[in-house]
Tab-separated table of N, CA and C in Angstrom:
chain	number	residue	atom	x	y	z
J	1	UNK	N	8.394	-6.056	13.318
J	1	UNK	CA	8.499	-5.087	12.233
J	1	UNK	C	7.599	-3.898	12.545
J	2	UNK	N	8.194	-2.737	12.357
J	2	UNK	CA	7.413	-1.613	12.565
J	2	UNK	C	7.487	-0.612	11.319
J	3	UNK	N	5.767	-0.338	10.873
J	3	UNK	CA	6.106	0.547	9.902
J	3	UNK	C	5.374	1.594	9.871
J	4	UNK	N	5.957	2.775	8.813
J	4	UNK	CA	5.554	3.939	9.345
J	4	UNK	C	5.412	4.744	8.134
J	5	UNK	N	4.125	4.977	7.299
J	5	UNK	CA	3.871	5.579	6.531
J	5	UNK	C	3.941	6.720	6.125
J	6	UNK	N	4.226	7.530	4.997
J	6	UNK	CA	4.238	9.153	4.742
J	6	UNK	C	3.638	9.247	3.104
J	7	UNK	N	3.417	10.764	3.233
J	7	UNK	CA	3.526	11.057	1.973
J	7	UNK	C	2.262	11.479	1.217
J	8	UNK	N	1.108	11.484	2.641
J	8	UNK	CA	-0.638	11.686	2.400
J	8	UNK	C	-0.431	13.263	2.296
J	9	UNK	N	-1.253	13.666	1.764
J	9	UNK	CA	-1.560	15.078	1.516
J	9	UNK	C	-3.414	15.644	0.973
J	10	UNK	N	-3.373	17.048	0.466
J	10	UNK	CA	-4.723	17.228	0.051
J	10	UNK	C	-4.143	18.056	-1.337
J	11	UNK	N	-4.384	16.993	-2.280
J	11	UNK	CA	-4.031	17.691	-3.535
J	11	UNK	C	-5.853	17.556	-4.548
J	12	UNK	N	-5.739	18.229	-5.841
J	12	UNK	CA	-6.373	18.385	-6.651
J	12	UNK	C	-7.326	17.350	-7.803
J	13	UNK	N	-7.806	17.038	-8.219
J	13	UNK	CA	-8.164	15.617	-9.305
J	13	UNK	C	-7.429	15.828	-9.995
J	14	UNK	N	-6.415	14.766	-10.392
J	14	UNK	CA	-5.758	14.600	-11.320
J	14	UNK	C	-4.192	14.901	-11.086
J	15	UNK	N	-4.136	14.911	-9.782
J	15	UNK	CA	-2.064	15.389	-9.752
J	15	UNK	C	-1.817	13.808	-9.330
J	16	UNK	N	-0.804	13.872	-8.717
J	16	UNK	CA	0.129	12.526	-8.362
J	16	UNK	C	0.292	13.106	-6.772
J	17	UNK	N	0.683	11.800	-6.231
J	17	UNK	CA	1.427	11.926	-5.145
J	17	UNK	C	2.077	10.022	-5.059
J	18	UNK	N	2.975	10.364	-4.175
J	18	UNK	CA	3.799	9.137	-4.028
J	18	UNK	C	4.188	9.135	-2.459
J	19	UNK	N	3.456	7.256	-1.904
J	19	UNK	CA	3.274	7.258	-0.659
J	19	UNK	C	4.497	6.788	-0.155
J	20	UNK	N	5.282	6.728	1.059
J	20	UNK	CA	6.360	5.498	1.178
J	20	UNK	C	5.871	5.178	2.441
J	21	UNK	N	6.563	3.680	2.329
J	21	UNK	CA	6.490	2.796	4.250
J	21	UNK	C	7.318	2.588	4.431
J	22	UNK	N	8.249	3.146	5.417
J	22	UNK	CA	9.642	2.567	5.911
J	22	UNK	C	9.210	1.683	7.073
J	23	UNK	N	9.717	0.176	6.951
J	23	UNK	CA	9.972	-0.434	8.046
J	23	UNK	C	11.157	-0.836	8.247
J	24	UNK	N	11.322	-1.307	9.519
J	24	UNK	CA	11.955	-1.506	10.398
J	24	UNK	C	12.425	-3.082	10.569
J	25	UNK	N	13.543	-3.582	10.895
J	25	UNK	CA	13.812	-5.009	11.072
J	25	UNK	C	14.427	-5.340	10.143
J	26	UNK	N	15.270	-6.357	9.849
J	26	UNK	CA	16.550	-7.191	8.839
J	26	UNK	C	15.087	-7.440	7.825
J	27	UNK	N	14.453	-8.140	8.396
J	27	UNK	CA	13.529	-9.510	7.455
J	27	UNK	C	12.712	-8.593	6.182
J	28	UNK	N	12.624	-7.378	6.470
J	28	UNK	CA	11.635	-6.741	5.835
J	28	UNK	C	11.464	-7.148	4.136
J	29	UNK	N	12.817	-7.782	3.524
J	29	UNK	CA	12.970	-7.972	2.053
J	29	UNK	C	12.145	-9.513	2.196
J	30	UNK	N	11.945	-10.229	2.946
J	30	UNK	CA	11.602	-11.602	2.820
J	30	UNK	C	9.904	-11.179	3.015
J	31	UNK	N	9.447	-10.546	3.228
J	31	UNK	CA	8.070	-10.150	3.359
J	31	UNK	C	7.106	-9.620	2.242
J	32	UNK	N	5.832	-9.631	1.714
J	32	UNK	CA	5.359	-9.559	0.576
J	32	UNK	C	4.414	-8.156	1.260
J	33	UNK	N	4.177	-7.119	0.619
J	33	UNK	CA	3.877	-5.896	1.345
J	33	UNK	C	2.728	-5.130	0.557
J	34	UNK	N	1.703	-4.786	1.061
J	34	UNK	CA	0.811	-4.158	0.688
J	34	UNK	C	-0.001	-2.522	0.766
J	35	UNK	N	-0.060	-2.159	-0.028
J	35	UNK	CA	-1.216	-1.008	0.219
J	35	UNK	C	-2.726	-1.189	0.486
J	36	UNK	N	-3.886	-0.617	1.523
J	36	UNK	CA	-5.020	-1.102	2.129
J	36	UNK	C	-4.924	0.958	2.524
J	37	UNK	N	-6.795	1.009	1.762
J	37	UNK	CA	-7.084	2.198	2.075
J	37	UNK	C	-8.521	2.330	3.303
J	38	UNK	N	-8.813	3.115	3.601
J	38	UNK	CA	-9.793	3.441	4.390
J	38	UNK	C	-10.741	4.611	4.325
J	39	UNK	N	-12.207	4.660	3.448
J	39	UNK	CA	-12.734	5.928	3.590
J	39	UNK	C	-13.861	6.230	4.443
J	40	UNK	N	-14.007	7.320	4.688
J	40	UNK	CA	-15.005	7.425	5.904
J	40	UNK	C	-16.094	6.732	5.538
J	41	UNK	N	-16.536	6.094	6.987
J	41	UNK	CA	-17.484	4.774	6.581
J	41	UNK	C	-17.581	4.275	5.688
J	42	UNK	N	-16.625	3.190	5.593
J	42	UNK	CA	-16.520	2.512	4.722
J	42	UNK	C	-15.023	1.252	5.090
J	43	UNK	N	-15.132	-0.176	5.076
J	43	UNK	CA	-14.331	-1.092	5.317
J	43	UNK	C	-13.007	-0.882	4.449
J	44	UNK	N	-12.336	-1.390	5.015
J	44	UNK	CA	-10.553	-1.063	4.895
J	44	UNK	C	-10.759	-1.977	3.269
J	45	UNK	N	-10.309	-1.492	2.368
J	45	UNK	CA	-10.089	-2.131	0.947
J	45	UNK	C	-8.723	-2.146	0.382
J	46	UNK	N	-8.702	-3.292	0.011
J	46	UNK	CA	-7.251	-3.358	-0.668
J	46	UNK	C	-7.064	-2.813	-2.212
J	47	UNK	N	-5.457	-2.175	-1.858
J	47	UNK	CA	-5.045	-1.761	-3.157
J	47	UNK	C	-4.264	-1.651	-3.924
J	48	UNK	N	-3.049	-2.304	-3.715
J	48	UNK	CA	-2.131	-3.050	-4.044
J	48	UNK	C	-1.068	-3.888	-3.441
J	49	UNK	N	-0.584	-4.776	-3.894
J	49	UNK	CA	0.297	-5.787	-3.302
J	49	UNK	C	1.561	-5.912	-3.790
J	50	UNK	N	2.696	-6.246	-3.237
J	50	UNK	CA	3.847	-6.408	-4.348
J	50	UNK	C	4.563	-7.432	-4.137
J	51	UNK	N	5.507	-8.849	-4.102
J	51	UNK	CA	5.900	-10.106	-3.478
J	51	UNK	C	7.489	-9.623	-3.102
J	52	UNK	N	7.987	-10.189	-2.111
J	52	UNK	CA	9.077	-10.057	-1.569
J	52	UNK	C	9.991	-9.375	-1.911
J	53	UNK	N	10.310	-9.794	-3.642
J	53	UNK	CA	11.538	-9.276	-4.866
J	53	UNK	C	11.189	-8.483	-5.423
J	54	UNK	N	9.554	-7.794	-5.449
J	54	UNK	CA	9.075	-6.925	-6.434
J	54	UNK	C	8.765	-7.643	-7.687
J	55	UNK	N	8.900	-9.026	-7.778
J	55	UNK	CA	8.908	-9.507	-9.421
J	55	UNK	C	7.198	-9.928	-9.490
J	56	UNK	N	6.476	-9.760	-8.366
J	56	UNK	CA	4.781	-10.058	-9.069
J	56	UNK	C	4.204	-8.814	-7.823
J	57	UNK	N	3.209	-8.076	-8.483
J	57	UNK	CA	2.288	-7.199	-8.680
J	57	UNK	C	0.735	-7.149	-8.491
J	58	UNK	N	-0.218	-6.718	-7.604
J	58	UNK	CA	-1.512	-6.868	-7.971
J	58	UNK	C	-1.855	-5.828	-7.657
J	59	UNK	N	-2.911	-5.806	-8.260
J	59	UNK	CA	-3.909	-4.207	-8.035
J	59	UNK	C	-5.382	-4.194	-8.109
J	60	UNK	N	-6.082	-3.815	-7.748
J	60	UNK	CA	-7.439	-3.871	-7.406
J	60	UNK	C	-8.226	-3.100	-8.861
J	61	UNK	N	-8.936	-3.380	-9.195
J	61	UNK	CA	-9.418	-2.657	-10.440
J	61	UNK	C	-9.233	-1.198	-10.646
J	62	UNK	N	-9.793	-0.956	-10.239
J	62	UNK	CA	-10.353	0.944	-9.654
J	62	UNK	C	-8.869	1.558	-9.561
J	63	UNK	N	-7.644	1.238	-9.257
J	63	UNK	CA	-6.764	1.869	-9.928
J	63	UNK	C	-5.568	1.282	-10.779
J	64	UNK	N	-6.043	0.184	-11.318
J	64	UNK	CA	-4.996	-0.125	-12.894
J	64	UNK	C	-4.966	0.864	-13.488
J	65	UNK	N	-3.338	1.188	-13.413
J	65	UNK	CA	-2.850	2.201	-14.861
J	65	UNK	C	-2.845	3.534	-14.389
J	66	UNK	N	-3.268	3.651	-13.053
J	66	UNK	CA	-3.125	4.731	-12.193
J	66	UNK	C	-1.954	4.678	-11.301
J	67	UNK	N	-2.193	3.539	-10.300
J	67	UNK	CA	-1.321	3.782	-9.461
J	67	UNK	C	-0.323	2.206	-9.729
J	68	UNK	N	0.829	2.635	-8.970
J	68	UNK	CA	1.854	2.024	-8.857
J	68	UNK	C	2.898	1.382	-7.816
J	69	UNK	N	2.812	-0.153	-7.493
J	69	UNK	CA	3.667	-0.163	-5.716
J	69	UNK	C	4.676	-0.756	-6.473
J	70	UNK	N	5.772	-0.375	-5.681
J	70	UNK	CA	7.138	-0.490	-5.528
J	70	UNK	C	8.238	-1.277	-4.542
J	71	UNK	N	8.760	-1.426	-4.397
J	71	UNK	CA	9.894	-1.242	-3.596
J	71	UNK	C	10.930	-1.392	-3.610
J	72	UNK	N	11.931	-1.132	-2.363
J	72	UNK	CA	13.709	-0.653	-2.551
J	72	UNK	C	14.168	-1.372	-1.103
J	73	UNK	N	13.878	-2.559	-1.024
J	73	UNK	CA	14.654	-3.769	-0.462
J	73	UNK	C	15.927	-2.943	0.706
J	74	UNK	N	16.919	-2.534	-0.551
J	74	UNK	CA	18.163	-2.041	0.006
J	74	UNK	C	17.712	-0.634	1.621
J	75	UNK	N	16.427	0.275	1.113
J	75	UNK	CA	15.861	0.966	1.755
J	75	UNK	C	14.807	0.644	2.883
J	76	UNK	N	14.768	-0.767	2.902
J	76	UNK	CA	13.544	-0.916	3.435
J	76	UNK	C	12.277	-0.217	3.635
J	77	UNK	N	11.979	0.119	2.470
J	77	UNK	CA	10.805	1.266	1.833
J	77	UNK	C	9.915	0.568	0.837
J	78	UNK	N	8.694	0.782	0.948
J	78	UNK	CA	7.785	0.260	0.139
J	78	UNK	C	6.963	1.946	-0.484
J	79	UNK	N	6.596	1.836	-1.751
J	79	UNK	CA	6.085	3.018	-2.452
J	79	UNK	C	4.617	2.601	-2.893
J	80	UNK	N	3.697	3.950	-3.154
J	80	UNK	CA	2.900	3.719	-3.707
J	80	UNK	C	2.710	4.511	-4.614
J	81	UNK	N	3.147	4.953	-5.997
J	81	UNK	CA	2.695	5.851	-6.985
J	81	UNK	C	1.963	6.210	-6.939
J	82	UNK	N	0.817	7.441	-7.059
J	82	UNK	CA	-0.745	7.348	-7.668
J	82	UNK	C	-0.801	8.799	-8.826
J	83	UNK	N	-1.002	8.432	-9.409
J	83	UNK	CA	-1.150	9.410	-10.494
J	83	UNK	C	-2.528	8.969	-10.776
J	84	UNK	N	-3.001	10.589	-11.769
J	84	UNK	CA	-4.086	10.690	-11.993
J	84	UNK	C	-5.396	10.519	-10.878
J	85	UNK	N	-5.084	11.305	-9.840
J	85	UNK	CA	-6.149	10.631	-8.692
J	85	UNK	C	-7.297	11.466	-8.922
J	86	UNK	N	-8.171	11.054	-7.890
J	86	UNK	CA	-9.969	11.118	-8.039
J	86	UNK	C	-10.195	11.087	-6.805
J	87	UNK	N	-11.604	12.114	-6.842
J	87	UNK	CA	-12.108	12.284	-5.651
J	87	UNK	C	-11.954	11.456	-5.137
J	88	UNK	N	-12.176	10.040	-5.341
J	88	UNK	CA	-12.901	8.477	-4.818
J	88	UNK	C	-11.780	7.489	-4.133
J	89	UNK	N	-10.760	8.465	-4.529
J	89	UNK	CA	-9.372	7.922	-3.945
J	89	UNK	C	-9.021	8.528	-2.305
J	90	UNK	N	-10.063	9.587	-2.443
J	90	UNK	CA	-9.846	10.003	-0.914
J	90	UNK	C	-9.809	8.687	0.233
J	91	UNK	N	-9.311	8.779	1.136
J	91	UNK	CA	-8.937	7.555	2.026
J	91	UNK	C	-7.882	7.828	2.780
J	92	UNK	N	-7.925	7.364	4.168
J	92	UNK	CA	-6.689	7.207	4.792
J	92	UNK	C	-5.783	5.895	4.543
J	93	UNK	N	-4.633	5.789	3.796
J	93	UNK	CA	-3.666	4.955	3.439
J	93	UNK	C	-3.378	4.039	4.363
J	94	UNK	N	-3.070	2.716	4.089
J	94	UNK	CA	-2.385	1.768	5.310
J	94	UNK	C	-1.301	1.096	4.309
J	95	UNK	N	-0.048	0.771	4.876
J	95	UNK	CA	0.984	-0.462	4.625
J	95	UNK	C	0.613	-1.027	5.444
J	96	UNK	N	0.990	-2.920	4.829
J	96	UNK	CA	1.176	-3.458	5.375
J	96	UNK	C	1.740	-4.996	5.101
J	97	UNK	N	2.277	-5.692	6.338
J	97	UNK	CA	3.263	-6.671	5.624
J	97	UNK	C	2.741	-7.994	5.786
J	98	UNK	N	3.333	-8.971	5.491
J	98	UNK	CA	2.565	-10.541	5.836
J	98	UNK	C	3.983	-10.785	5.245
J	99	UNK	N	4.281	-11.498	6.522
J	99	UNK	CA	5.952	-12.395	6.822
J	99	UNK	C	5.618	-13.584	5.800
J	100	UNK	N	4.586	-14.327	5.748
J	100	UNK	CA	4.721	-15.246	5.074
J	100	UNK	C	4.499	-15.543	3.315
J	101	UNK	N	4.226	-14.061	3.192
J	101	UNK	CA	5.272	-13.907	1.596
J	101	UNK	C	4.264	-15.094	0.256
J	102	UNK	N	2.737	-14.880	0.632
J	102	UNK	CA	2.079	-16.000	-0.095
J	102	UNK	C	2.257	-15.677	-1.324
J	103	UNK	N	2.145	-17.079	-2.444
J	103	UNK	CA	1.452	-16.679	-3.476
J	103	UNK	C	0.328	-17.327	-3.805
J	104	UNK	N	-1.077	-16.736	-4.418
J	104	UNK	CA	-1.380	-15.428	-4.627
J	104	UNK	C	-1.117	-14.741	-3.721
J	105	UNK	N	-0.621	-13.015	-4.221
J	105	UNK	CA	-0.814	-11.922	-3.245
J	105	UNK	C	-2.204	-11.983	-2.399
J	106	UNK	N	-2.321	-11.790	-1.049
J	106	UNK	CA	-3.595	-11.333	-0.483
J	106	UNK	C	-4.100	-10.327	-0.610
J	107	UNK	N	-5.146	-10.431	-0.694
J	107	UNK	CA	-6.162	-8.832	-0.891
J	107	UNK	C	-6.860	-8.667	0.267
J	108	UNK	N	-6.814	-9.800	1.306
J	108	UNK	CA	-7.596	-9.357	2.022
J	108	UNK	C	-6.817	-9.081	3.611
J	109	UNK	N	-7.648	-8.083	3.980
J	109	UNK	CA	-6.342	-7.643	5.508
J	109	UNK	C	-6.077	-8.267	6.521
J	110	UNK	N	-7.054	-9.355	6.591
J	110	UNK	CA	-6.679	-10.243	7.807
J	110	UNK	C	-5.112	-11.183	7.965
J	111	UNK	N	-4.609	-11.171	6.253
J	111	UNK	CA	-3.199	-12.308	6.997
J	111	UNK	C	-2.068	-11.673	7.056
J	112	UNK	N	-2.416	-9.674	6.787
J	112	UNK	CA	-1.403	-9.177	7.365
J	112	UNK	C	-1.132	-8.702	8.726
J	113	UNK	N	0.527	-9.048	9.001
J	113	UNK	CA	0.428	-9.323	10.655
J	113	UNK	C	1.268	-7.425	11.113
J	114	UNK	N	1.432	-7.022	10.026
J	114	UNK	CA	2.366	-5.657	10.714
J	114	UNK	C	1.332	-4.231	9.822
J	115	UNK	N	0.988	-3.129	10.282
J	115	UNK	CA	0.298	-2.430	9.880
J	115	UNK	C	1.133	-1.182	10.053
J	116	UNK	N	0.653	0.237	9.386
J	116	UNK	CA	1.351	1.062	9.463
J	116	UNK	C	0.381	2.176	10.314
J	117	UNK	N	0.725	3.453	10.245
J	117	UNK	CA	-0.362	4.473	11.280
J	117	UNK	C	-1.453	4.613	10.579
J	118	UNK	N	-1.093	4.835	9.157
J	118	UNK	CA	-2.088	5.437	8.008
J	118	UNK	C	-1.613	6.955	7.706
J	119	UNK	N	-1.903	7.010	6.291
J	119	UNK	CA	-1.234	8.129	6.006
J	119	UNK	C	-2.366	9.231	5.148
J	120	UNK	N	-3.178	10.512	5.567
J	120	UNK	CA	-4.018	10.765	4.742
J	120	UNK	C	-4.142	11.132	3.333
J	121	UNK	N	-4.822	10.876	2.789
J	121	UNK	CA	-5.250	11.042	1.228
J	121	UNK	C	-6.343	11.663	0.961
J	122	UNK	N	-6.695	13.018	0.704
J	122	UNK	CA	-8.040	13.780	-0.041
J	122	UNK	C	-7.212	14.373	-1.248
J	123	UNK	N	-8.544	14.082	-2.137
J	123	UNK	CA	-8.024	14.565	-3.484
J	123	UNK	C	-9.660	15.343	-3.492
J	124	UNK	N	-9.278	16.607	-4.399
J	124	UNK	CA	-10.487	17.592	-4.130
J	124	UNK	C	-10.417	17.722	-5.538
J	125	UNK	N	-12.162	17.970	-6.135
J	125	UNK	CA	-12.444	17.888	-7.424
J	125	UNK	C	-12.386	19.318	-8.288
């Protein structure tokens, strides 16, 4: 599986932007898929998760009610909403997948096996 993130930009506190991951390969709907950010110095943190069907959801505190993951199966595209962003959201973006589709969602980056380039994110105050 190969995936390939878009959709980073340098917007303002408080606009939206919306990330996508297109991957690659049949299996991609059987896979449980995540968002994982990165800010300068500072360890890769997770930030949302979504399960195979889209029917369970997790999110890391720091943006409940902000942001939003998605996906479109038929597209083999995974989304990340973010509205209302904050300086603190600055980060370079990662997708990523884990074939084996656990439940609980993982939060943590080691049992995902497919990663994306990273996609940048500054939000300016």
């Amino acid at each position: 599986v190969q995936l390939q993130a878009s959709g980073g930009g340098l917007v303002q506190a408080g606009d939206s932007l919306r990330l996508s991951c297109a991957a690659s390969g049949r299996t991609f709907n059987t896979y449980s898929m995540a968002w994982f950010r990165q800010a300068p110095g500072k360890e890769r943190e997770f930030v949302a998760a979504i399960t195979w069907n889209g029917g369970t959801t997790h999110y890391t505190d720091s943006v409940k009610g902000r942001f939003t993951i998605s996906r479109d199966n038929a597209k083999n595209t995974v989304y990340l909403q973010m509205n209302s962003l904050k300086p603190e959201d600055t980060a370079v973006y990662y997708c990523a997948a884990d074939p084996r589709a656990p439940l609980p969602l993982r939060v943590r980056p080691e049992p995902y096996e497919y990663w994306g380039q990273g996609t940048k994110v500054t939000v300016s105050s």
